Amino acid sequence: MRAPSSGDTALGEVLLAVEDVSLSFGGVRALTAVSFDIRKGEIRAIIGPNGAGKTSMLNVVNGFYQPQSGRITFKGEARNSMRPYAAARGGIARTFQNLALFRGMTTLDNILAGRSLKMRRGFFWQVIRHGPALTEEVEHRRRVEEIIDFLEIAAIRKIPVGRLPYGLQKRVELGRALAMEPDLLLLDEPMAGMNLEEKEDMSRFIIDVNQQYGTTIALIEHDMGVVMDLSDRVVVLDYGRKIADAVPDEVKKDENVIRAYLGQPHGVSA
Amino acid sequence: MLYREVGQYKTSYAADMAVFPILQDRIGIGVILLVAFVVIPLTGNDFLLNAVLIPFLIFSLAAIGLNLLTGYTGLLSLGTGAFMGVGAYACLKLTTYFPQVNIIVWILASGFFSAAVGVLFGLPSLRIKGFYLAVATLAAQFFLEWCFIRIPWLYNYAISGAIEVPKRTLAGIALTGPTATASTRYVVVLGIVVLLTWVASNLVHGRIGRMWMAVRDMDLAAELVGIRLLPTKLLAFAVSSFYCGVAGAMMVFLWYGGAEANVFAIDQSFLILFMVIIGGLGTLIGSFFGAALIYILPIVLRWVPEAFGLPLHPATVEHLQFLILGVLIIVFLVVEPSGLARLWQIGKQKLRVWPFPY
Amino acid sequence: MHLLYQIFVDPFVQMGAAPDLLAQTLWDGLVAGVLYALIALGFVLIFKASGVFNFAQGIMVVFAALTLVGLHEHGVPAFLALGLTIVVMFVLAFGVERLMLRPLVNQSDVILFMATFGLTYILIGLGQLIFGGNPKVMIANELYLPSGEMRFKGLGGFVSFQKIDIAAVIIASLMVAVLAVFFQRTRIGRALRAVADSHQAALSVGISLEQIWVIVWFAAGVVALTTGIMWGARSEVSFSLQIIALKALPVLILGGLTSIPGAIVGGLIIGIGEKLGEFYWGPLLGGGIETWFAYVIALGFLVFRPQGLFGEKIIERI
C-alpha cells in the first residue's frame, strides 16, 4: 500500500517490544511479567490455551487496558501505557475476536471509517461538501476500492454489515484495519468460526498483506496448522505468563507448551 | 415500471456517492422544490401557510437537529425544547442591540449561541453514556427553563414575561411583526430550512457523518480507528443545538410572533423526540416524515369529528389526541421500529420492481 | 468576596441560628425524599426484571389515585374501591405485557423506552377521558389515614409534623421492607432476579418471562397506588403529579437503576438536598431552584460515579 520511507524502522529491527508487562483486574492476574518483541516485517503468532491472556496482551498493546507495570516500546518510543488514539495514530490497527464492526453502516462505509485519520478536510469544507471535501472523499474511495478488490468483497460493498454472514464480516473488519495503512496489524483469532475454505482464503490474505504491503502482523490463533504455516516466530502464553518464545518448529517440540495444551500425563505416554 | 435504474450507469465515484443517484429521485426533488418555492406562495391560503406549512418546516428543522444528535450519534437528548429556547432568546437580544442588522442574519447567528450552550451541557458525555446522559440533558432542560423565566433581561423586561417580537424588514418587505404576511414568512422559513437541510445532508454523507455513526455503533471500535470521542460528541451537540436554536428563533419570530417560556418546556422536547423516533432515527427524510405525522395529526383529529358530524367537546378532542398519539407510538414501534423512513425505503424498493413482486 | 461568603458561610450560619427551622426543613426533605423513593422504587422493580425503563411510572401513580377516587365518587365504599383499584392495576399490568412487551420482546432498550412514552400518553388520555382533567381530593379520611399535625416545642422554637407525613414514612418503609423480603426470600423473587440478569438463561430454566413481567408490573402498579394515595393525601390528585415523577430520575441516577436500597438512599439524599438547597441557597438565586437542583446534584454524582452510588459498574468488553 505504501513504500517504506526512511523514517520507518528498518526490516528486521524491533517494531514493538513489551517488557515485564503485568495486568490485573481486581484480584485476577491476567498477565504476569510478560516480555517479548515483534520485529518489523514478520508474522508473530501469540498462542496459548483459553484464558492465557492473549487477548489481554493485544488490548494492552492497543491501549484498551493500561498495565499495572511494565513498558511498551513502539517505534523506538517507550511508554508505560498506550492510549487507543495514540495507538491508532502511531500505526496500530486491530481486528477482534467477537467482531467490532459498525453495524449500522455498509461495508463501504465501515472501511471508509478506517480512513478517518487520513482525512483532513475541516468542518467548513464538509459543510459545503462540493469542492475539496468531495475530492478528498473520492480519493479515499479509490484507495478503499483497492482494498475491497484485494479482499474480494466487491459484491457486498453496499450491504449493511449486520446482514452479512460471519466469514464476510471478518473480512470486512480486516479491510477496515487495512484501510488505516498500519505498520502493525493485530489480528485476534481471524479464523475463528471459519470452515477450511474460508481459512485458506484468510491465510492467503494475511500472507499477501505481509508480503505485498510489508505490514508487520501479530496474530492470535488456535488452529495450530495455521500458526505453524504462517508465522515466523511464536510466543506461547499460559495463565498470563510466557512459557515459550521461538520459531514454530522449536515451539512445537517444547515440553512446556505440550504440557500446557494437553495437561499432565495420566499414565499414558504423551 | 417508471422507477427503474436501468441505463443509469455511474462512471465515477463521485457520481456513485451522490445523494440522489437515481435520476427519478432527482426529478422528484426538483418538482418538490418547484412546488414549494413557486406554486405554494402564489396559491396557498393563509391558513395552509400559518397553521400547517410553516410549523411543519420549523419542526422538521428541529427534528433534524435532534436526529443528528440522537439518531446519527446515538446520544439521547431530552433538552431539545430548551435549546430551541436559547436560540429564540438569543435572537431577541441580538436584534434588540443591533436592530439595523437583517433579522435573517440574526436568526442564523442565534444558532451559534445554542451551539455553545449545547456544547457546555454535552461535556458530561465524556464520562456518561446512554440513559444517564439523557438525564444530564434533562438538567439542561430544567435549568434553562428556569433561566427563561427568572432572568428578565432575556425577554427585555417585558411585563408579560414573554418575548415580544419587533417588526423587522428586508428591502421594505416586513419579515417579522404583525404586518408580515404569511407568504413572506413562509418563503423565508422555507429558504432557511432548505439551506440547512442541504448542509445536514452534506455533513452526514461525508467524513463527519461516518464519525458520528461510528461513535453510535461502537464507540470503543471508533476510538481504535482513530476517531476521538469527545470532540466528535461535542461536535454533534454543537451542530444539533445550532439547528434547534435556529428552529426556535424561527418559531418565535416567523411563526408565533411572540412566545412565552412554556413554549420551550419539556413537552416540546418529548414532542420532537417522538417525531424523530416515529420518523426514523438516523435519517434526514425521517425528520420530515415524523414532523408531518406528529404535527399534522392533531389538526386532522380536530377536523375529522366535525367532518363526520360528531360534535365533540374541544377538551375531549384533546384527550383523544393524547390517547391516539400514545396508541400510534406503540403501534409504530411494533410494526416498524425503524420508523416511517424505513417504510418509505421499503416502498421505494417495491416500486423499483413493480409490477413484479420481487 | 461577599459572594463567596454568601455561598459558603452564610447558609450554615443561618442553619445554626435557627435549629428548629433546620429540623423542619430536614423533616420536609425527608418526607419528599420518601415519596421520590417510592416512585423510584417502581422504576427499579420494572427495570430489574424486564430491563425496561418505564417512563410511565409517574402517570401510573396519577392513574391509580384517580381510579380510587373516581370509584369512590361513584358511590363505591372506600376499601372496596381500594380493592377494585388493585384489580385494575393488575389488568393494566396484564394489558401492558400482552400488548406492549410481548410484541416488542427483542427490540432495543430505546424502543422499549419509547413504548413507555406511548403508554404514558395513553394513560393520560384515558385518565382525562374517564375521570376528567380537574384535580381531585384524595379520600384520606375514608381510608383511615391520620390528619392534623403534631407540634413539638424545642430547638429554640417549634417543629411541626403533619401526621399524614409520618404515616407516609411508616407505610413507605413497610412497603420497602416487604419488597426486599419478597425479592430475597421467595421463589418468585428469585425468579425475578434471574430474569433481570438474563432473559435467555431464565427461559432455559423454565421461568415464564410473561408471568414474571405481569407480576412485576403489577407490583410496580401497587407501589404506584400507594404513592398516589400518600401523595394525594398530602396535596391533591392531579395530572401535575406526573411531572413531579420526573424527579425520580435524579434519584435513580444517584441510587443506580437496579438497586432497591439505592432508590431509598437516593430518594432521601435528593429530597433533603433539594429542600436544604431551596431554603438556604435558593434566595441567593431568586428562588424556584427546586425545578433543577436535584438534577444538578445527580449530575455532579454522575461525573464521579457514572453508575450511581449503588448501581452495577458498567463493564464493556470487546
PDB file of C-alpha atoms in Angstrom, chain A residues 62 64 85 88 96 100 102-105 109 112-114 116-117 119 121 123 126-129 137-138 141 145 158 180, chain B residues 13-14 16-17 198-199 202-203 205-208 210 213-214 216-218 220-228 235 239:
ATOM      1  CA  ASN A  62      -3.624  -1.303  21.568  1.00  0.00           C
ATOM      2  CA  PHE A  64      -7.669  -0.584  25.838  1.00  0.00           C
ATOM      3  CA  TYR A  85      -5.936   7.135  19.939  1.00  0.00           C
ATOM      4  CA  ALA A  88      -4.157   4.384  16.056  1.00  0.00           C
ATOM      5  CA  PHE A  96     -11.450  -8.548  17.194  1.00  0.00           C
ATOM      6  CA  ALA A 100     -16.377  -4.850  16.289  1.00  0.00           C
ATOM      7  CA  PHE A 102     -20.213  -0.588  12.836  1.00  0.00           C
ATOM      8  CA  ARG A 103     -23.416  -2.481  12.323  1.00  0.00           C
ATOM      9  CA  GLY A 104     -25.485   0.447  11.169  1.00  0.00           C
ATOM     10  CA  MET A 105     -23.212   1.130   8.191  1.00  0.00           C
ATOM     11  CA  ASP A 109     -18.693   2.967   4.986  1.00  0.00           C
ATOM     12  CA  LEU A 112     -14.046   4.242   4.770  1.00  0.00           C
ATOM     13  CA  ALA A 113     -14.287   4.787   8.517  1.00  0.00           C
ATOM     14  CA  GLY A 114     -10.843   3.244   8.693  1.00  0.00           C
ATOM     15  CA  SER A 116     -10.738   8.668   9.322  1.00  0.00           C
ATOM     16  CA  LEU A 117      -7.235   9.519  10.466  1.00  0.00           C
ATOM     17  CA  MET A 119      -8.999  12.566   6.105  1.00  0.00           C
ATOM     18  CA  ARG A 121     -10.670  18.415   5.270  1.00  0.00           C
ATOM     19  CA  PHE A 123     -15.649  21.277   9.160  1.00  0.00           C
ATOM     20  CA  GLN A 126     -17.564  19.334   4.970  1.00  0.00           C
ATOM     21  CA  VAL A 127     -20.457  21.746   5.306  1.00  0.00           C
ATOM     22  CA  ILE A 128     -20.371  22.625   1.637  1.00  0.00           C
ATOM     23  CA  ARG A 129     -19.045  19.238   0.551  1.00  0.00           C
ATOM     24  CA  GLU A 137     -13.678  11.628  -0.360  1.00  0.00           C
ATOM     25  CA  VAL A 138     -13.310  10.363  -3.922  1.00  0.00           C
ATOM     26  CA  ARG A 141     -12.875   5.914  -2.010  1.00  0.00           C
ATOM     27  CA  GLU A 145     -11.857   0.138  -3.546  1.00  0.00           C
ATOM     28  CA  LYS A 158     -23.308  -1.534  -0.361  1.00  0.00           C
ATOM     29  CA  MET A 180      -5.609   2.513   8.255  1.00  0.00           C
TER      30      MET A 180
ATOM     31  CA  TYR B  13     -17.002   7.506  -7.757  1.00  0.00           C
ATOM     32  CA  ALA B  14     -18.405  10.962  -7.296  1.00  0.00           C
ATOM     33  CA  ASP B  16     -21.833   6.816  -7.239  1.00  0.00           C
ATOM     34  CA  MET B  17     -21.634   8.736  -3.985  1.00  0.00           C
ATOM     35  CA  TRP B 198     -28.603  20.708   2.401  1.00  0.00           C
ATOM     36  CA  VAL B 199     -25.857  21.357   4.945  1.00  0.00           C
ATOM     37  CA  ASN B 202     -23.507  17.208   3.261  1.00  0.00           C
ATOM     38  CA  LEU B 203     -22.356  16.529   6.782  1.00  0.00           C
ATOM     39  CA  HIS B 205     -22.807  11.837   3.802  1.00  0.00           C
ATOM     40  CA  GLY B 206     -19.193  12.695   4.459  1.00  0.00           C
ATOM     41  CA  ARG B 207     -16.466  12.076   6.955  1.00  0.00           C
ATOM     42  CA  ILE B 208     -18.286  13.686   9.868  1.00  0.00           C
ATOM     43  CA  ARG B 210     -19.355   8.473   9.386  1.00  0.00           C
ATOM     44  CA  MET B 213     -22.339   6.825  13.195  1.00  0.00           C
ATOM     45  CA  ALA B 214     -19.193   5.006  14.261  1.00  0.00           C
ATOM     46  CA  ARG B 216     -23.098   5.453  17.817  1.00  0.00           C
ATOM     47  CA  ASP B 217     -22.491   1.899  16.698  1.00  0.00           C
ATOM     48  CA  MET B 218     -19.452   1.039  18.774  1.00  0.00           C
ATOM     49  CA  LEU B 220     -14.635   1.597  21.511  1.00  0.00           C
ATOM     50  CA  ALA B 221     -14.009   0.500  17.954  1.00  0.00           C
ATOM     51  CA  ALA B 222     -14.341   4.082  16.770  1.00  0.00           C
ATOM     52  CA  GLU B 223     -11.532   5.142  19.090  1.00  0.00           C
ATOM     53  CA  LEU B 224      -9.463   2.364  17.706  1.00  0.00           C
ATOM     54  CA  VAL B 225      -9.836   3.577  14.181  1.00  0.00           C
ATOM     55  CA  GLY B 226      -8.576   6.959  15.273  1.00  0.00           C
ATOM     56  CA  ILE B 227     -11.823   8.801  15.925  1.00  0.00           C
ATOM     57  CA  ARG B 228     -11.584  10.973  19.007  1.00  0.00           C
ATOM     58  CA  LEU B 235     -19.472  18.484  17.573  1.00  0.00           C
ATOM     59  CA  VAL B 239     -24.434  21.143  15.349  1.00  0.00           C
TER      60      VAL B 239
END
